[in-house]
CSV table of C-alpha atoms and ligand atoms in Angstrom, one decimal:
chain,number,residue,atom,x,y,z
A,1,UNK,CA,113.8,145.1,-286.1
A,2,UNK,CA,113.7,144.1,-282.4
A,3,UNK,CA,115.7,146.1,-279.9
A,4,UNK,CA,118.7,144.1,-277.6
A,5,UNK,CA,118.9,145.9,-274.5
A,6,UNK,CA,122.0,145.7,-272.1
A,7,UNK,CA,122.7,147.4,-268.7
A,8,UNK,CA,124.5,146.8,-265.6
A,9,UNK,CA,124.4,147.9,-262.0
A,10,UNK,CA,127.3,147.5,-259.4
A,11,UNK,CA,126.3,145.6,-256.4
A,12,UNK,CA,128.0,148.2,-254.0
A,13,UNK,CA,125.2,148.6,-251.8
A,14,UNK,CA,123.1,151.7,-250.7
A,15,UNK,CA,120.9,151.6,-254.5
A,16,UNK,CA,119.3,155.1,-254.3
A,17,UNK,CA,117.0,157.2,-256.1
A,18,UNK,CA,119.5,158.2,-258.6
A,19,UNK,CA,119.8,154.8,-259.7
A,20,UNK,CA,116.2,154.2,-260.0
A,21,UNK,CA,115.4,157.2,-262.0
A,22,UNK,CA,118.5,157.3,-263.9
A,23,UNK,CA,118.6,153.4,-264.8
A,24,UNK,CA,116.3,151.0,-263.2
A,25,UNK,CA,113.2,152.7,-263.9
A,26,UNK,CA,114.0,152.9,-267.8
A,27,UNK,CA,114.8,149.1,-267.1
A,28,UNK,CA,111.5,148.2,-266.4
A,29,UNK,CA,109.9,150.4,-269.0
A,30,UNK,CA,112.1,148.8,-271.8
A,31,UNK,CA,111.6,145.3,-270.4
A,32,UNK,CA,107.6,145.9,-271.3
A,33,UNK,CA,108.1,147.4,-274.6
A,34,UNK,CA,107.3,145.1,-277.6
A,35,UNK,CA,109.9,143.6,-279.6
A,36,UNK,CA,112.7,144.1,-277.3
A,37,UNK,CA,115.0,141.6,-275.5
A,38,UNK,CA,116.4,142.9,-272.1
A,39,UNK,CA,119.5,141.6,-270.4
A,40,UNK,CA,120.2,143.1,-267.2
A,41,UNK,CA,123.5,142.5,-265.5
A,42,UNK,CA,124.7,142.9,-261.6
A,43,UNK,CA,128.1,143.7,-262.3
A,44,UNK,CA,130.3,142.3,-259.7
A,45,UNK,CA,133.6,142.4,-261.4
A,46,UNK,CA,133.0,145.9,-261.7
A,47,UNK,CA,132.8,146.4,-257.9
A,48,UNK,CA,135.8,144.7,-257.1
A,49,UNK,CA,137.8,147.6,-259.1
A,50,UNK,CA,137.4,149.1,-255.4
A,51,UNK,CA,138.3,147.4,-252.1
A,52,UNK,CA,135.1,145.2,-251.2
A,53,UNK,CA,134.3,143.2,-248.0
A,54,UNK,CA,133.5,139.9,-249.3
A,55,UNK,CA,130.9,139.2,-246.7
A,56,UNK,CA,129.5,142.8,-247.9
A,57,UNK,CA,129.9,142.2,-251.5
A,58,UNK,CA,127.8,138.9,-251.0
A,59,UNK,CA,124.9,140.8,-249.3
A,60,UNK,CA,124.8,143.5,-251.8
A,61,UNK,CA,124.6,141.4,-254.9
A,62,UNK,CA,121.4,139.8,-253.4
A,63,UNK,CA,120.4,143.4,-252.5
A,64,UNK,CA,120.8,144.6,-256.1
A,65,UNK,CA,118.8,141.6,-257.5
A,66,UNK,CA,116.1,142.2,-255.1
A,67,UNK,CA,115.9,145.9,-256.0
A,68,UNK,CA,115.7,144.9,-259.6
A,69,UNK,CA,112.7,142.5,-258.9
A,70,UNK,CA,111.1,144.9,-256.5
A,71,UNK,CA,111.2,147.7,-259.2
A,72,UNK,CA,109.4,145.5,-261.8
A,73,UNK,CA,112.0,143.9,-263.7
A,74,UNK,CA,111.0,140.0,-264.2
A,75,UNK,CA,113.0,137.2,-264.6
A,76,UNK,CA,110.7,135.6,-267.1
A,77,UNK,CA,110.8,138.7,-269.5
A,78,UNK,CA,114.4,139.9,-268.9
A,79,UNK,CA,117.7,138.1,-268.7
A,80,UNK,CA,118.9,138.9,-265.0
A,81,UNK,CA,122.5,137.4,-264.0
A,82,UNK,CA,125.7,138.4,-262.0
A,83,UNK,CA,128.6,139.0,-264.1
A,84,UNK,CA,131.2,137.0,-262.5
A,85,UNK,CA,128.9,133.6,-263.3
A,86,UNK,CA,129.4,134.1,-267.1
A,87,UNK,CA,133.1,133.7,-267.9
A,88,UNK,CA,132.8,135.3,-271.3
A,89,UNK,CA,133.0,138.8,-269.6
A,90,UNK,CA,136.4,138.5,-268.1
A,91,UNK,CA,137.8,136.7,-271.4
A,92,UNK,CA,136.4,139.3,-273.5
A,93,UNK,CA,137.8,142.4,-271.4
A,94,UNK,CA,141.2,141.1,-271.9
A,95,UNK,CA,140.7,140.9,-275.5
A,96,UNK,CA,139.1,144.1,-275.9
A,97,UNK,CA,141.9,145.7,-273.7
A,98,UNK,CA,144.5,144.5,-276.5
A,99,UNK,CA,142.1,146.6,-278.8
A,100,UNK,CA,141.4,149.7,-277.0
A,101,UNK,CA,144.2,152.3,-276.7
A,102,UNK,CA,146.0,154.2,-273.6
A,103,UNK,CA,145.1,157.2,-275.1
A,104,UNK,CA,141.5,156.5,-275.3
A,105,UNK,CA,141.6,155.3,-271.5
A,106,UNK,CA,143.4,158.2,-270.4
A,107,UNK,CA,140.7,160.5,-271.3
A,108,UNK,CA,138.0,158.7,-268.8
A,109,UNK,CA,136.9,161.2,-266.4
A,110,UNK,CA,135.0,158.8,-264.2
A,111,UNK,CA,138.6,157.3,-263.8
A,112,UNK,CA,140.3,160.6,-262.5
A,113,UNK,CA,137.3,161.1,-260.2
A,114,UNK,CA,137.3,157.9,-258.3
A,115,UNK,CA,141.2,157.7,-258.7
A,116,UNK,CA,141.3,161.0,-256.8
A,117,UNK,CA,144.6,162.6,-256.1
A,118,UNK,CA,147.0,159.5,-255.8
A,119,UNK,CA,146.5,157.6,-259.2
A,120,UNK,CA,149.4,155.3,-258.9
A,121,UNK,CA,147.5,153.7,-256.0
A,122,UNK,CA,144.2,153.0,-257.9
A,123,UNK,CA,144.0,149.3,-259.1
A,124,UNK,CA,144.6,148.6,-262.6
A,125,UNK,CA,141.3,147.1,-262.7
A,126,UNK,CA,139.6,150.7,-261.9
A,127,UNK,CA,141.7,152.2,-265.0
A,128,UNK,CA,140.7,149.2,-267.4
A,129,UNK,CA,137.0,149.3,-265.9
A,130,UNK,CA,135.3,150.4,-269.3
A,131,UNK,CA,136.8,147.9,-271.3
A,132,UNK,CA,135.0,145.3,-269.1
A,133,UNK,CA,131.9,147.5,-269.7
A,134,UNK,CA,132.3,147.4,-273.4
A,135,UNK,CA,133.0,143.5,-273.4
A,136,UNK,CA,129.5,143.3,-271.2
A,137,UNK,CA,127.8,145.2,-274.0
A,138,UNK,CA,129.3,143.7,-277.0
A,139,UNK,CA,128.8,140.0,-275.9
A,140,UNK,CA,125.0,140.1,-276.2
A,141,UNK,CA,124.8,142.2,-279.9
A,142,UNK,CA,123.6,145.0,-277.8
A,143,UNK,CA,121.6,148.0,-279.7
A,144,UNK,CA,120.7,150.3,-276.7
A,145,UNK,CA,122.3,150.7,-273.5
A,146,UNK,CA,120.1,152.4,-270.8
A,147,UNK,CA,122.4,154.4,-268.4
A,148,UNK,CA,122.7,157.5,-266.4
A,149,UNK,CA,124.4,160.6,-267.9
A,150,UNK,CA,127.4,159.5,-266.2
A,151,UNK,CA,128.0,156.7,-268.3
A,152,UNK,CA,128.1,158.4,-271.7
A,153,UNK,CA,131.9,158.5,-272.2
A,154,UNK,CA,132.2,155.0,-271.3
A,155,UNK,CA,129.6,154.1,-274.0
A,156,UNK,CA,131.5,156.1,-276.5
A,157,UNK,CA,134.7,154.3,-275.5
A,158,UNK,CA,132.6,151.0,-276.2
A,159,UNK,CA,131.5,152.3,-279.6
A,160,UNK,CA,135.0,153.2,-280.3
A,161,UNK,CA,136.4,149.5,-279.3
A,162,UNK,CA,133.7,147.8,-281.4
A,163,UNK,CA,134.6,149.9,-284.7
A,164,UNK,CA,138.4,149.2,-284.2
A,165,UNK,CA,137.9,145.7,-283.6
A,166,UNK,CA,135.8,145.4,-287.0
A,167,UNK,CA,138.4,147.4,-288.7
A,168,UNK,CA,141.6,145.7,-287.7
A,169,UNK,CA,140.1,142.3,-288.1
A,170,UNK,CA,138.3,143.1,-291.3
A,171,UNK,CA,134.9,141.9,-289.9
A,172,UNK,CA,132.4,144.4,-290.7
A,173,UNK,CA,129.5,144.8,-288.5
A,174,UNK,CA,130.8,141.6,-286.3
A,175,UNK,CA,130.9,143.8,-282.9
A,176,UNK,CA,127.4,146.0,-282.9
A,177,UNK,CA,127.9,149.5,-282.2
A,178,UNK,CA,125.5,150.2,-279.6
A,179,UNK,CA,123.1,153.5,-278.8
A,180,UNK,CA,123.2,155.1,-275.3
A,181,UNK,CA,119.8,155.3,-273.9
A,182,UNK,CA,119.7,158.4,-271.5
A,183,UNK,CA,116.7,159.8,-270.2
A,184,UNK,CA,116.3,163.5,-271.2
A,185,UNK,CA,114.4,165.1,-268.3
A,186,UNK,CA,117.5,165.4,-265.9
A,187,UNK,CA,121.4,164.8,-266.4
A,188,UNK,CA,121.7,163.4,-263.1
A,189,UNK,CA,120.1,163.1,-259.5
A,190,UNK,CA,122.0,165.4,-257.4
A,191,UNK,CA,122.7,165.0,-253.4
A,192,UNK,CA,120.0,166.3,-251.3
A,193,UNK,CA,122.4,168.1,-249.2
A,194,UNK,CA,124.5,169.9,-252.2
A,195,UNK,CA,122.9,170.2,-255.6
A,196,UNK,CA,126.2,170.5,-257.1
A,197,UNK,CA,127.2,167.1,-256.2
A,198,UNK,CA,125.7,163.9,-257.5
A,199,UNK,CA,123.6,161.4,-255.5
A,200,UNK,CA,125.9,158.6,-254.5
A,201,UNK,CA,126.1,155.5,-252.8
A,202,UNK,CA,129.6,156.3,-251.4
A,203,UNK,CA,128.6,159.9,-249.9
A,204,UNK,CA,129.3,159.6,-245.8
A,205,UNK,CA,126.1,161.4,-245.2
A,206,UNK,CA,122.8,159.0,-245.7
A,207,UNK,CA,120.8,162.2,-245.6
A,208,UNK,CA,122.2,163.1,-248.9
A,209,UNK,CA,120.3,160.4,-250.7
A,210,UNK,CA,116.9,158.2,-250.5
A,211,UNK,CA,118.0,154.8,-250.6
A,212,UNK,CA,115.7,152.2,-251.9
A,213,UNK,CA,115.3,150.4,-248.7
A,214,UNK,CA,114.2,153.8,-247.0
A,215,UNK,CA,111.1,153.4,-245.3
A,216,UNK,CA,108.1,156.2,-244.9
A,217,UNK,CA,109.6,157.9,-242.1
A,218,UNK,CA,113.2,158.3,-243.6
A,219,UNK,CA,111.8,159.4,-246.8
A,220,UNK,CA,109.8,162.0,-245.2
A,221,UNK,CA,112.7,163.3,-242.9
A,222,UNK,CA,115.1,163.2,-245.2
A,223,UNK,CA,112.8,165.6,-247.9
A,224,UNK,CA,112.0,167.7,-244.9
A,225,UNK,CA,115.6,168.1,-244.5
A,226,UNK,CA,116.7,168.5,-248.0
A,227,UNK,CA,118.6,171.9,-249.0
A,228,UNK,CA,116.7,174.8,-250.6
A,229,UNK,CA,117.3,178.2,-250.6
A,230,UNK,CA,115.6,181.4,-249.3
A,231,UNK,CA,113.7,182.2,-252.4
A,232,UNK,CA,110.0,181.3,-253.2
A,233,UNK,CA,109.2,178.6,-255.3
A,234,UNK,CA,110.3,179.4,-259.1
A,235,UNK,CA,108.0,180.6,-261.5
A,236,UNK,CA,107.3,178.7,-265.1
A,237,UNK,CA,109.9,181.1,-266.8
A,238,UNK,CA,112.5,181.2,-264.1
A,239,UNK,CA,115.9,179.5,-265.1
A,240,UNK,CA,117.1,177.5,-262.5
A,241,UNK,CA,120.7,177.2,-263.1
A,242,UNK,CA,121.7,179.3,-259.9
A,243,UNK,CA,119.2,177.4,-257.8
A,244,UNK,CA,120.7,173.5,-258.2
A,245,UNK,CA,119.0,172.1,-255.0
A,246,UNK,CA,115.3,173.4,-256.3
A,247,UNK,CA,116.2,172.2,-259.8
A,248,UNK,CA,116.9,168.9,-258.4
A,249,UNK,CA,113.8,168.4,-256.1
A,250,UNK,CA,111.7,169.5,-259.3
A,251,UNK,CA,113.4,167.1,-261.4
A,252,UNK,CA,112.8,164.1,-259.0
A,253,UNK,CA,109.2,165.5,-258.5
A,254,UNK,CA,109.0,165.3,-262.3
A,255,UNK,CA,110.6,162.3,-263.6
A,256,UNK,CA,108.6,160.3,-260.8
A,257,UNK,CA,105.4,161.6,-262.5
A,258,UNK,CA,106.7,161.1,-265.9
A,259,UNK,CA,106.0,164.9,-266.6
A,260,UNK,CA,108.2,167.9,-267.8
A,261,UNK,CA,109.7,170.1,-265.3
A,262,UNK,CA,107.8,172.8,-267.1
A,263,UNK,CA,104.7,171.6,-265.9
A,264,UNK,CA,105.8,171.1,-262.4
A,265,UNK,CA,107.0,174.8,-262.2
A,266,UNK,CA,103.6,175.9,-263.2
A,267,UNK,CA,101.9,173.4,-260.7
A,268,UNK,CA,103.9,175.0,-257.8
A,269,UNK,CA,104.6,178.6,-259.0
A,270,UNK,CA,103.8,180.9,-256.0
A,271,UNK,CA,103.1,178.2,-253.6
A,272,UNK,CA,105.2,177.7,-250.5
A,273,UNK,CA,108.3,175.2,-250.2
A,274,UNK,CA,106.4,173.6,-247.5
A,275,UNK,CA,103.4,172.7,-250.0
A,276,UNK,CA,106.0,171.6,-252.6
A,277,UNK,CA,107.9,169.4,-250.0
A,278,UNK,CA,104.8,167.6,-249.0
A,279,UNK,CA,103.6,166.6,-252.3
A,280,UNK,CA,107.3,165.6,-253.0
A,281,UNK,CA,107.7,163.2,-250.2
A,282,UNK,CA,104.0,161.7,-250.4
A,283,UNK,CA,104.8,160.9,-254.2
A,284,UNK,CA,108.4,159.3,-253.0
A,285,UNK,CA,106.5,157.4,-250.4
A,286,UNK,CA,103.8,156.1,-252.6
A,287,UNK,CA,106.6,155.3,-255.5
A,288,UNK,CA,109.5,154.1,-253.2
A,289,UNK,CA,108.1,152.7,-250.2
A,290,UNK,CA,106.7,149.7,-251.8
A,291,UNK,CA,109.8,148.9,-253.3
A,292,UNK,CA,111.6,149.2,-250.0
A,293,UNK,CA,109.0,146.8,-248.3
A,294,UNK,CA,109.3,144.3,-251.2
A,295,UNK,CA,113.2,144.2,-251.0
A,296,UNK,CA,113.2,143.3,-247.3
A,297,UNK,CA,110.4,140.6,-248.1
A,298,UNK,CA,112.6,139.3,-251.1
A,299,UNK,CA,115.8,139.3,-248.9
A,300,UNK,CA,113.8,136.9,-246.6
A,301,UNK,CA,113.6,134.5,-249.6
A,302,UNK,CA,117.2,133.5,-250.3
A,303,UNK,CA,116.4,130.4,-252.2
A,304,UNK,CA,114.2,132.2,-254.7
A,305,UNK,CA,117.2,134.9,-255.4
A,306,UNK,CA,119.4,132.3,-256.1
A,307,UNK,CA,117.4,130.5,-258.6
A,308,UNK,CA,116.9,133.3,-260.3
A,309,UNK,CA,120.7,134.2,-260.7
A,310,UNK,CA,121.3,130.8,-261.8
A,311,UNK,CA,118.8,130.7,-264.6
A,312,UNK,CA,119.7,134.0,-265.5
A,313,UNK,CA,123.3,133.0,-265.9
A,314,UNK,CA,122.4,130.0,-267.7
A,315,UNK,CA,120.5,131.9,-270.5
A,316,UNK,CA,123.2,134.6,-270.4
A,317,UNK,CA,126.0,131.9,-270.9
A,318,UNK,CA,124.5,130.9,-273.8
A,319,UNK,CA,124.6,133.8,-275.4
A,320,UNK,CA,127.8,135.1,-274.5
A,321,UNK,CA,129.7,131.9,-275.1
A,322,UNK,CA,128.8,131.8,-278.6
A,323,UNK,CA,129.8,135.3,-279.2
A,324,UNK,CA,133.4,134.7,-277.5
A,325,UNK,CA,134.0,131.7,-279.4
A,326,UNK,CA,133.5,133.7,-282.6
A,327,UNK,CA,135.5,136.3,-281.1
A,328,UNK,CA,138.3,134.0,-280.7
A,329,UNK,CA,137.9,132.4,-284.4
A,330,UNK,CA,138.2,135.8,-285.8
A,331,UNK,CA,141.7,136.9,-284.0
A,332,UNK,CA,143.1,133.7,-284.9
A,333,UNK,CA,142.9,131.6,-281.9
B,1,AMP,P1,126.2,152.5,-260.6
B,1,AMP,O1,125.7,152.6,-259.2
B,1,AMP,O2,127.2,153.5,-260.3
B,1,AMP,O3,126.7,151.1,-261.0
B,1,AMP,O4,125.1,152.9,-261.4
B,1,AMP,C1,124.0,152.1,-262.0
B,1,AMP,C2,123.3,153.2,-263.0
B,1,AMP,O5,122.7,154.1,-262.1
B,1,AMP,C3,124.3,153.9,-264.0
B,1,AMP,O6,123.1,153.8,-265.1
B,1,AMP,C4,124.2,155.4,-263.5
B,1,AMP,O7,124.4,156.2,-264.6
B,1,AMP,C5,122.9,155.6,-262.6
B,1,AMP,N1,123.4,156.4,-261.9
B,1,AMP,C6,124.1,156.4,-260.8
B,1,AMP,N2,124.1,157.6,-259.8
B,1,AMP,C7,123.2,158.4,-260.5
B,1,AMP,C8,122.8,159.7,-260.3
B,1,AMP,N3,122.7,160.5,-259.0
B,1,AMP,N4,121.6,160.2,-261.1
B,1,AMP,C9,121.4,159.7,-262.1
B,1,AMP,N5,121.5,158.3,-262.6
B,1,AMP,C10,122.8,157.7,-261.5
B,2,LIG,N1,129.7,151.0,-265.2
B,2,LIG,C1,128.3,151.1,-264.9
B,2,LIG,C2,128.2,152.1,-263.8
B,2,LIG,O1,129.1,152.1,-263.2
B,2,LIG,C3,128.1,149.7,-265.0
B,2,LIG,C4,128.0,149.0,-265.9
B,2,LIG,C5,129.0,147.8,-265.9
B,2,LIG,C6,127.5,149.0,-267.1
B,2,LIG,N2,128.6,147.4,-267.3
B,2,LIG,C7,127.8,147.8,-268.0
B,2,LIG,C8,126.0,150.1,-267.6
B,2,LIG,C9,127.3,147.6,-269.2
B,2,LIG,C10,126.0,149.6,-268.8
B,2,LIG,C11,126.4,148.6,-269.8
B,2,LIG,O2,127.0,152.5,-263.8
């Protein structure tokens, strides 16, 4: 049976190494698998759940698209589009928000983290965000959803919503219940400054992350300044739970090479940290700098980028508008 892949990335600027290793790199690998149809969405409706400057948002949509293409996504092989250009996503979100239960959403840890202390001031959209994500996924009969570990809970919610819809409306298997695809080699890429915090677009310190737009000098400088500890490089048996920064750097190195952390530990056991960091920044420069250069080139060709989104949206619309029509029939509209 063929696999149907769907995933989304928010156009909120500063796409970084965590987005690349946690998501985009897998998007590319899946795109190149046989019997696999891929849909990749720039989720601009999700981005506005927190305040956005319209000018910046417009720029970030283009930049996210450029990062997709520069990383190896191909608009001829995958459907690539932005969410707001396909109305079925919003319609589906409303309908599914009448299926999802408050109790389910109240459990979402990402809302608690993002809303912070003053939940009363968070937008209703931020709270309902996982329902929109479920709409994205379910409209395309997606079978697999590649995401970083932080999205696992949202995917479980999506599965619950699909099952509840199918039950409530006596439409067995109508909404397909998707499987998460979470790479196993690490759970998330952490900040270069603090191994207990995830690498994030919104961290005020640029030194905490490698951006996909960083040039060679920036990459080298950031790895040189990355936090480590005073102990030597770990031996192959050492458990790294208490050395989060070292664990993170080894995981970055290993996933860039598609090799196990065990193998990397053996490679550097007993060596100096500076040797390891040099290997790491050279590898990062080799893998990330071409992406960064390509992003800059693509951003100079706005017409080309606009065309990709336009064509992608047409294809997405064809699939999603059919599904939403069926949904409407089932619920009695
Ligand atoms: P976002 O930028 O929140 O839209 O995330 C886009 C994708 O990147 C999602 O699949 C996230 O799970 C993934 N992602 C974001 N930050 C990280 C991180 N630090 N480590 C691994 N994956 C991440
Ligand atoms: N919520 C996801 C994130 O912040 C982005 C997203 C939106 C998504 N819709 C999706 C991911 C559908 C996978 C499938 O990273």
